[in-house]
PDB file of C-alpha atoms in Angstrom:
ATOM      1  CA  UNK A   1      64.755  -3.105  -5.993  1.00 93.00           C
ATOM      2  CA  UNK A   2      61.857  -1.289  -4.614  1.00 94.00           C
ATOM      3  CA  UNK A   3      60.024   1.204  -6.587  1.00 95.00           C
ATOM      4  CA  UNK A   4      56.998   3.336  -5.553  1.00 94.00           C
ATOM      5  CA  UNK A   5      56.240   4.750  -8.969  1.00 94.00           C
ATOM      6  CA  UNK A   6      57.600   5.153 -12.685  1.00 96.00           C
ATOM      7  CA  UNK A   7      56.208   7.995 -15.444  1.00 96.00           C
ATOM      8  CA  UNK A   8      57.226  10.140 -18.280  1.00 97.00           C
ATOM      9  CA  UNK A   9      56.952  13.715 -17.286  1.00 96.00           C
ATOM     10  CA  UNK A  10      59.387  17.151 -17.718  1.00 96.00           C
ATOM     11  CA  UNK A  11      61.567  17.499 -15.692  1.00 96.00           C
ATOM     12  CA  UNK A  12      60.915  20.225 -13.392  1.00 92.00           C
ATOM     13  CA  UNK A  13      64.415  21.558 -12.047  1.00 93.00           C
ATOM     14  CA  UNK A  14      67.978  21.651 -12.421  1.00 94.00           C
ATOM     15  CA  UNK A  15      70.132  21.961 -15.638  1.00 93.00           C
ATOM     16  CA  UNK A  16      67.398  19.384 -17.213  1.00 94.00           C
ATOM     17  CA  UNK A  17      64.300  21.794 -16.505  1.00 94.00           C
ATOM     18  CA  UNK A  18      61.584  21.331 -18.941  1.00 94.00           C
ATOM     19  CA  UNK A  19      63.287  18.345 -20.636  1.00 96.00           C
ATOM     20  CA  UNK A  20      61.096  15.057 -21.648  1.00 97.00           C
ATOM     21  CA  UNK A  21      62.230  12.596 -18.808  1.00 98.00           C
ATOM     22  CA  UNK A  22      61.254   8.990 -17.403  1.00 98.00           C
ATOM     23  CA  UNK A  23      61.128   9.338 -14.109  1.00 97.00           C
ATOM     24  CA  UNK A  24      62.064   6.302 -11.889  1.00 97.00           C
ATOM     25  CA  UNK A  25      60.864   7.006  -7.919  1.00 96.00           C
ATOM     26  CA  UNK A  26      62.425   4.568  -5.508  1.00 96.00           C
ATOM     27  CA  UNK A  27      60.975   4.080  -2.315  1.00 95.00           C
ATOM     28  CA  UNK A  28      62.655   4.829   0.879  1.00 94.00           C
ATOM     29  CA  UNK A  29      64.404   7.169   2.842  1.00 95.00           C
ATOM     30  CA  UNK A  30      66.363   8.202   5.422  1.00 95.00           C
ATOM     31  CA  UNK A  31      65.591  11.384   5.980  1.00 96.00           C
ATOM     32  CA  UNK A  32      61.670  13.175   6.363  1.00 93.00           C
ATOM     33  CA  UNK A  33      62.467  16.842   5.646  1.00 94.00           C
ATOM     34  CA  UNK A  34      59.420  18.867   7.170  1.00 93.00           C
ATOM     35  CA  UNK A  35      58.084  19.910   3.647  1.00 86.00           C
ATOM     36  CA  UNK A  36      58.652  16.972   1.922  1.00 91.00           C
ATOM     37  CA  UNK A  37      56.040  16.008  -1.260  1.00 85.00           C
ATOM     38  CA  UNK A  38      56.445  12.860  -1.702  1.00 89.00           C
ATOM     39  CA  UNK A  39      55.755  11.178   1.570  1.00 88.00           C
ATOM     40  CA  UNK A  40      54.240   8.276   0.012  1.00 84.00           C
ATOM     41  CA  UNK A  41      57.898   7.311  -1.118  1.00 86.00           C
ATOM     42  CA  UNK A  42      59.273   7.304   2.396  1.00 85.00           C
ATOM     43  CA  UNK A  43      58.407   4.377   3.926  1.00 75.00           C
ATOM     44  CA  UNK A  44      60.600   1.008   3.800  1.00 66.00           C
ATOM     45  CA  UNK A  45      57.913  -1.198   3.247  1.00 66.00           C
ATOM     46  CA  UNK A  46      56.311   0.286   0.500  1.00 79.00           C
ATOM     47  CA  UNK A  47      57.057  -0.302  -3.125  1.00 88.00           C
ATOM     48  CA  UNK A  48      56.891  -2.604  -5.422  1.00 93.00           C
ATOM     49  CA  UNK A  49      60.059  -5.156  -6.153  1.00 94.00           C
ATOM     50  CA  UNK A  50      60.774  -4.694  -9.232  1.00 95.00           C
ATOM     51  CA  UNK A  51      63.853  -6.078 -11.434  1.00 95.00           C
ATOM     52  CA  UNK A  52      66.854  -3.856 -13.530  1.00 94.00           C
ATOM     53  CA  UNK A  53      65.460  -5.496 -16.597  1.00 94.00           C
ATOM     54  CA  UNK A  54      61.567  -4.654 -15.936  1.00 96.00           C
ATOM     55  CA  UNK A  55      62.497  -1.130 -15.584  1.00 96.00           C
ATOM     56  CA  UNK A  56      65.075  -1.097 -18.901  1.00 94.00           C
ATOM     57  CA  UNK A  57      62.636  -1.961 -20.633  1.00 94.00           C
ATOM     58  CA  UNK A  58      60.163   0.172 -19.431  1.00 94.00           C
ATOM     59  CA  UNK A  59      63.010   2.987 -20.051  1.00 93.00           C
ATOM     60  CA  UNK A  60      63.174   1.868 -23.420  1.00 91.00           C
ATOM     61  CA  UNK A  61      59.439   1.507 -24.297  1.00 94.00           C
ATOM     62  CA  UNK A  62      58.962   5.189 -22.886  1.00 94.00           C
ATOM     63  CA  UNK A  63      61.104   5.906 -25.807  1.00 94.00           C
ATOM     64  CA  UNK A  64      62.531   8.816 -23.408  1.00 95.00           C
ATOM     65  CA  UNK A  65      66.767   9.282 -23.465  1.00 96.00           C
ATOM     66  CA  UNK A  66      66.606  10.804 -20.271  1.00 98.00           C
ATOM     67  CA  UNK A  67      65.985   9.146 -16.820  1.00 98.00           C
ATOM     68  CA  UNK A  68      65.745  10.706 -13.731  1.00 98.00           C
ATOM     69  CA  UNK A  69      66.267   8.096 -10.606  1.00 98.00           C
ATOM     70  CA  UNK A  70      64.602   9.900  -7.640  1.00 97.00           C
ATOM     71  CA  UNK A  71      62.565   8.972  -4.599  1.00 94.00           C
ATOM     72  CA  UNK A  72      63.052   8.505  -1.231  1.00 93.00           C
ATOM     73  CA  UNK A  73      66.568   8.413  -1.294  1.00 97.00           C
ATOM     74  CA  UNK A  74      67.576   6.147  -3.863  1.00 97.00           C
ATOM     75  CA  UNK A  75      70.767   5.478  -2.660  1.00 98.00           C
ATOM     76  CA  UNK A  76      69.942   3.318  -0.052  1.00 97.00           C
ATOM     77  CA  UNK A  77      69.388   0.689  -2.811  1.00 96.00           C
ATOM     78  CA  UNK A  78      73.128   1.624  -4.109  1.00 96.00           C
ATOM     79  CA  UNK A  79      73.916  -2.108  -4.968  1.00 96.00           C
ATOM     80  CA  UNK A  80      70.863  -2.748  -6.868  1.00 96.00           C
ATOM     81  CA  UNK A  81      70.838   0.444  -8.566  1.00 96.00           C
ATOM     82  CA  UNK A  82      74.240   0.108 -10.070  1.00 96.00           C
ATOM     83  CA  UNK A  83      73.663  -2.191 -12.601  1.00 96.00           C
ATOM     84  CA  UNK A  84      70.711  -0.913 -13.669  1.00 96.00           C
ATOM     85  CA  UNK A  85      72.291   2.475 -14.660  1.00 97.00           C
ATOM     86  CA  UNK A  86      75.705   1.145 -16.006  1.00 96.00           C
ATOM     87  CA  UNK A  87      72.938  -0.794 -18.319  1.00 96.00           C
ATOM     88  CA  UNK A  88      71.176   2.468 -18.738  1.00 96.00           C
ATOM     89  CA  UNK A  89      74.360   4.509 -19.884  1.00 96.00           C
ATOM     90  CA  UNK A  90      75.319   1.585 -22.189  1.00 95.00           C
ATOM     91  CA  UNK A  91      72.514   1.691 -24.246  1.00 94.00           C
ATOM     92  CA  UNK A  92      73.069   5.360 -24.258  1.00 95.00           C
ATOM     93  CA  UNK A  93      70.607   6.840 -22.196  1.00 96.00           C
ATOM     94  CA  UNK A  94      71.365   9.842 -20.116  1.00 97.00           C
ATOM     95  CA  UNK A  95      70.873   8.689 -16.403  1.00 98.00           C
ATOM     96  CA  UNK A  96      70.775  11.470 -13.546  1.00 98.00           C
ATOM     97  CA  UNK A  97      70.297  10.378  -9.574  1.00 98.00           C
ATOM     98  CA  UNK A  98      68.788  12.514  -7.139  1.00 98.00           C
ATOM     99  CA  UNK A  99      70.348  12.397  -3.694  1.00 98.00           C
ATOM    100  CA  UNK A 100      69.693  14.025  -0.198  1.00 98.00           C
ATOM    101  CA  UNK A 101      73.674  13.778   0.226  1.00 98.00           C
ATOM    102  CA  UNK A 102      73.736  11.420   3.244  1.00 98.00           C
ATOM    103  CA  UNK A 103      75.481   8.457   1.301  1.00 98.00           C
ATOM    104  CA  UNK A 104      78.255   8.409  -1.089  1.00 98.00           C
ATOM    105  CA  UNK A 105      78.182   8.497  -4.934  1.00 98.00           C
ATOM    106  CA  UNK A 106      81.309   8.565  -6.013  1.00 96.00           C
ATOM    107  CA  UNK A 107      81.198   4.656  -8.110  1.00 95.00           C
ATOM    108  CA  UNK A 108      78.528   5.378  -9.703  1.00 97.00           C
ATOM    109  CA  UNK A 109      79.945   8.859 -11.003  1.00 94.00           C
ATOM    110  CA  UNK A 110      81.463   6.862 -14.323  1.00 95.00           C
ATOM    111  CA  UNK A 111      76.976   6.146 -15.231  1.00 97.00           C
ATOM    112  CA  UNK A 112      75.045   9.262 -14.002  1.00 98.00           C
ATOM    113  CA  UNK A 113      75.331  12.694 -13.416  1.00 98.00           C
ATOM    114  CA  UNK A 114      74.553  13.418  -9.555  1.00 98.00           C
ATOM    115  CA  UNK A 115      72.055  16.354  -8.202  1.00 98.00           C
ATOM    116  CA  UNK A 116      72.856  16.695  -4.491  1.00 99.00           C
ATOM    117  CA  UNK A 117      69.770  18.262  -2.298  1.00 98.00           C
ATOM    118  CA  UNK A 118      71.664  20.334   0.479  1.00 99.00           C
ATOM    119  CA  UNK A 119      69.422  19.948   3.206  1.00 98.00           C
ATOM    120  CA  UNK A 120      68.773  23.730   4.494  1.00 98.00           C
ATOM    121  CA  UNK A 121      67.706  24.247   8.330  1.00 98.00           C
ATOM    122  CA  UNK A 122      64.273  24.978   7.459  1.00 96.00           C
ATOM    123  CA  UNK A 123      64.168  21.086   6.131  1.00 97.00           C
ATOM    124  CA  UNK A 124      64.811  19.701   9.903  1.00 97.00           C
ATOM    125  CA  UNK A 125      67.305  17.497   8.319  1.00 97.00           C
ATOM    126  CA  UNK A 126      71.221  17.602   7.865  1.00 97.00           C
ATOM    127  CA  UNK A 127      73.017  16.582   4.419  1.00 98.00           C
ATOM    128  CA  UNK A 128      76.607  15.112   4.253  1.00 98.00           C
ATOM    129  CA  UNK A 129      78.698  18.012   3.213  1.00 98.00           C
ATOM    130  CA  UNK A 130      81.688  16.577   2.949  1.00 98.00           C
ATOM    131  CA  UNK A 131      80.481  14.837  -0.182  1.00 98.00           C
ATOM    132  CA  UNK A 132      80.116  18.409  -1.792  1.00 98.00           C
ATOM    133  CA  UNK A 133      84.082  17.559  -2.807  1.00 97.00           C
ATOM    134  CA  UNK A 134      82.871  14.710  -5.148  1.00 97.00           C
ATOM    135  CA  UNK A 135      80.750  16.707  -7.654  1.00 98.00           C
ATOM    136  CA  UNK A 136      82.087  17.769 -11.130  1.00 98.00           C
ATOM    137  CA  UNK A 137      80.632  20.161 -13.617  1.00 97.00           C
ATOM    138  CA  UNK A 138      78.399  17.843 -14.945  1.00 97.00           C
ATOM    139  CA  UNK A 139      77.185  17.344 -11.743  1.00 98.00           C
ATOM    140  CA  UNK A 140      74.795  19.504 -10.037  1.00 98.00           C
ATOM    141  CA  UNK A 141      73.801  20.933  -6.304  1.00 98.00           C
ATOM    142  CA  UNK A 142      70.380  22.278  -5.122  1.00 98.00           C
ATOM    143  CA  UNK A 143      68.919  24.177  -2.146  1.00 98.00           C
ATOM    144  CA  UNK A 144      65.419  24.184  -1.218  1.00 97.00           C
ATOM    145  CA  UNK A 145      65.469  27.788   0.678  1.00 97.00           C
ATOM    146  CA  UNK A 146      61.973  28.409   2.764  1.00 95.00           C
ATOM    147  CA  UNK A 147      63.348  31.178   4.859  1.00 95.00           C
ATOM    148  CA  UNK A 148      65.711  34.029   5.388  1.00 96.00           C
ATOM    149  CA  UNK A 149      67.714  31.200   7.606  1.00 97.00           C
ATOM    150  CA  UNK A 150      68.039  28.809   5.147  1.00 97.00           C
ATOM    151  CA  UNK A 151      69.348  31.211   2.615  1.00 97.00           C
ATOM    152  CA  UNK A 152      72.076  32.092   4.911  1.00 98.00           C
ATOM    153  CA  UNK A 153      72.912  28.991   5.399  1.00 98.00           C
ATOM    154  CA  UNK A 154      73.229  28.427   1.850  1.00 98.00           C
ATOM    155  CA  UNK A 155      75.754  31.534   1.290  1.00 98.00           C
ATOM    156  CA  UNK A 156      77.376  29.483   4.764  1.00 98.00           C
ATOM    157  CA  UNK A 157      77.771  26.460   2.557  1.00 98.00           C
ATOM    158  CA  UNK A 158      79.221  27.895  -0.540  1.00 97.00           C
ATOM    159  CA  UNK A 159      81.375  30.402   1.096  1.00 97.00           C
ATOM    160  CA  UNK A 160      82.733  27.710   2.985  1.00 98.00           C
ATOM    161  CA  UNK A 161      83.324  25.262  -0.623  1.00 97.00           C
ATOM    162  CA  UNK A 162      85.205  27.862  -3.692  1.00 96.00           C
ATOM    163  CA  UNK A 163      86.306  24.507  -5.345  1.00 96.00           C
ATOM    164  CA  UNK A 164      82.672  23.668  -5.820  1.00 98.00           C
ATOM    165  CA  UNK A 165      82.728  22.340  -9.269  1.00 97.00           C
ATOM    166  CA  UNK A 166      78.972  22.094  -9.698  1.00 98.00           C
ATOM    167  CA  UNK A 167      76.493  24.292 -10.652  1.00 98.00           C
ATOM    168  CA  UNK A 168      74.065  25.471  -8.097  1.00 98.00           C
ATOM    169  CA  UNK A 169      70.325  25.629  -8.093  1.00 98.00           C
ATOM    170  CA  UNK A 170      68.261  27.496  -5.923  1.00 97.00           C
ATOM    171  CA  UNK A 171      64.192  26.459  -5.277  1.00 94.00           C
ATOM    172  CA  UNK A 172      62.105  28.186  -3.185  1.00 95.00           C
ATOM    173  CA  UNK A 173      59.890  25.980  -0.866  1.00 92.00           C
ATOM    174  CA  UNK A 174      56.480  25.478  -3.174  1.00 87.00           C
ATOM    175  CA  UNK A 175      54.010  28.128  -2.187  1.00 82.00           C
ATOM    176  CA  UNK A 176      56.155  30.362  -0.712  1.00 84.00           C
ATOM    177  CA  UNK A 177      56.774  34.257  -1.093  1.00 84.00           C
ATOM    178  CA  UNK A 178      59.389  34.430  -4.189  1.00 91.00           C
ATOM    179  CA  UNK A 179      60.772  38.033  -4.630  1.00 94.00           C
ATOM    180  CA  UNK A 180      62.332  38.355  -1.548  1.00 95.00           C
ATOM    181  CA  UNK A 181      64.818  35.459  -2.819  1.00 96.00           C
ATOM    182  CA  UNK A 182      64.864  36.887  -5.996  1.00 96.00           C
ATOM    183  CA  UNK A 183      65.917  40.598  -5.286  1.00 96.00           C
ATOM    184  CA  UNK A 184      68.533  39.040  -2.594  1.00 96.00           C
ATOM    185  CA  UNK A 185      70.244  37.024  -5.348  1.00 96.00           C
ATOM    186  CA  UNK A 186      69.857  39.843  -8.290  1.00 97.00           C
ATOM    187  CA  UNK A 187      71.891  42.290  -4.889  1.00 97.00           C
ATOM    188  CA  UNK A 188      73.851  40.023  -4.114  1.00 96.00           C
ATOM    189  CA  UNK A 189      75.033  38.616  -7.412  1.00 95.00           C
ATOM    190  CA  UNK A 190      74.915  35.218  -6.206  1.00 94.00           C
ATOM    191  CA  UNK A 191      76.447  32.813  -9.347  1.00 92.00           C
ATOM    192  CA  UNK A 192      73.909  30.518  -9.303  1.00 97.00           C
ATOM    193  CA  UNK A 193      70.377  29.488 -10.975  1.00 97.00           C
ATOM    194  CA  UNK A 194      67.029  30.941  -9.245  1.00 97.00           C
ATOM    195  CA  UNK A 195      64.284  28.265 -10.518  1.00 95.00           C
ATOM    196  CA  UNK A 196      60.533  27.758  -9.742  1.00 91.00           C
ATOM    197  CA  UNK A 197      59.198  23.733  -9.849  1.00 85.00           C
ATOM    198  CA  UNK A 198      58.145  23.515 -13.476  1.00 86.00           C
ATOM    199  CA  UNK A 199      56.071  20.732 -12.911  1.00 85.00           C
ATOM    200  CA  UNK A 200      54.127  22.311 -10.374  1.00 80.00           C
ATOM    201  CA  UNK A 201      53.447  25.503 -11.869  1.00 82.00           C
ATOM    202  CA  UNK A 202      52.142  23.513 -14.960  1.00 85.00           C
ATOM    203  CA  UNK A 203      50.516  21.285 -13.165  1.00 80.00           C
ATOM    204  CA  UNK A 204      51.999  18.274 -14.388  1.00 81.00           C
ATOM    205  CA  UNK A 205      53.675  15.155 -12.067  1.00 79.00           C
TER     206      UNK A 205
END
């Protein structure tokens, strides 16, 4: 499979935040959300091919229990990636993918938990949200909110989904005002998780 990059860093959101992690960035995708920061994993071209047992072992030499399979959209290598992370959750490493929700998940659900990036309207792209129905509790759903538009749209999505299983994380857009977001989900009493990007605001990658 194609990888642009692999490091040990924190991990800077979800139910993982500030947890010791080996991060494994794919390259590829099929979507190019407008604030997007890791354009240098878009591309199809880019990467370099690398097998499931080069990056075990890499997994194991970081001597990290927790990997984090991001890009791109690593589920356009869904084949490949499979028997990497059935390999990963034998040897008893904790394997989580990140996913802009455009492609299903739901065989590899038995290896990894799943965080599913709800592409808001601010993003200029569109998520799946029919796949919303295949999370569990283990499982976990984010929203990038940059504006007053995309927030609604999130209270849209979960109004629309009570059986949402999965816990929900909220980011604001890097850089952007904060305690609007904040004081709307404090009124509101939204049940969900307000988080900044650790990684940024320590300046880590």
């Amino acid at each position: 499979m194609k990888i642009t990059e692999t490091f040990v860093s924190l991990q800077g959101e979800g139910l993982r935040q500030g947890m010791p992690c080996m991060f494994v960035r794919l390259a590829g995708c099929n979507l190019h959300c407008a604030w997007c920061d890791t354009e240098y994993a878009l591309g199809n071209a880019i990467g370099v091919e690398t097998t499931a047992e080069e990056i075990m072992e890499a997994a194991i030499a970081s001597g990290v229990s927790y990997v984090c399979i991001t890009g791109g959209e690593p589920l356009l290598q869904k084949e490949e990636l499979a028997p990497l992370i059935a390999a990963m959750h034998e040897a008893g490493v904790v394997v989580e993918i990140e996913t802009n929700g455009t492609i299903p998940f739901i065989e590899l659900r038995d290896y990894a938990s799943i965080c599913m990036d709800v592409k808001c309207p601010s993003s200029g792209e569109m998520s799946d949200l029919s796949l919303l129905s295949s999370l569990r509790e283990t499982d976990t759903v984010k929203f990038v909110i940059g504006d007053e538009a995309d927030y609604l749209y999130m209270v849209e999505v979960l109004a629309a989904n009570p059986k949402l299983r999965a816990p929900v994380c909220i980011t604001p857009v890097y850089g952007t005002d904060t305690k609007w977001l904040v004081e709307t989900i404090i009124a509101e009493k939204l049940p969900v998780r307000f988080q900044l990007q650790l990684h940024k605001v320590v300046n880590i990658p």
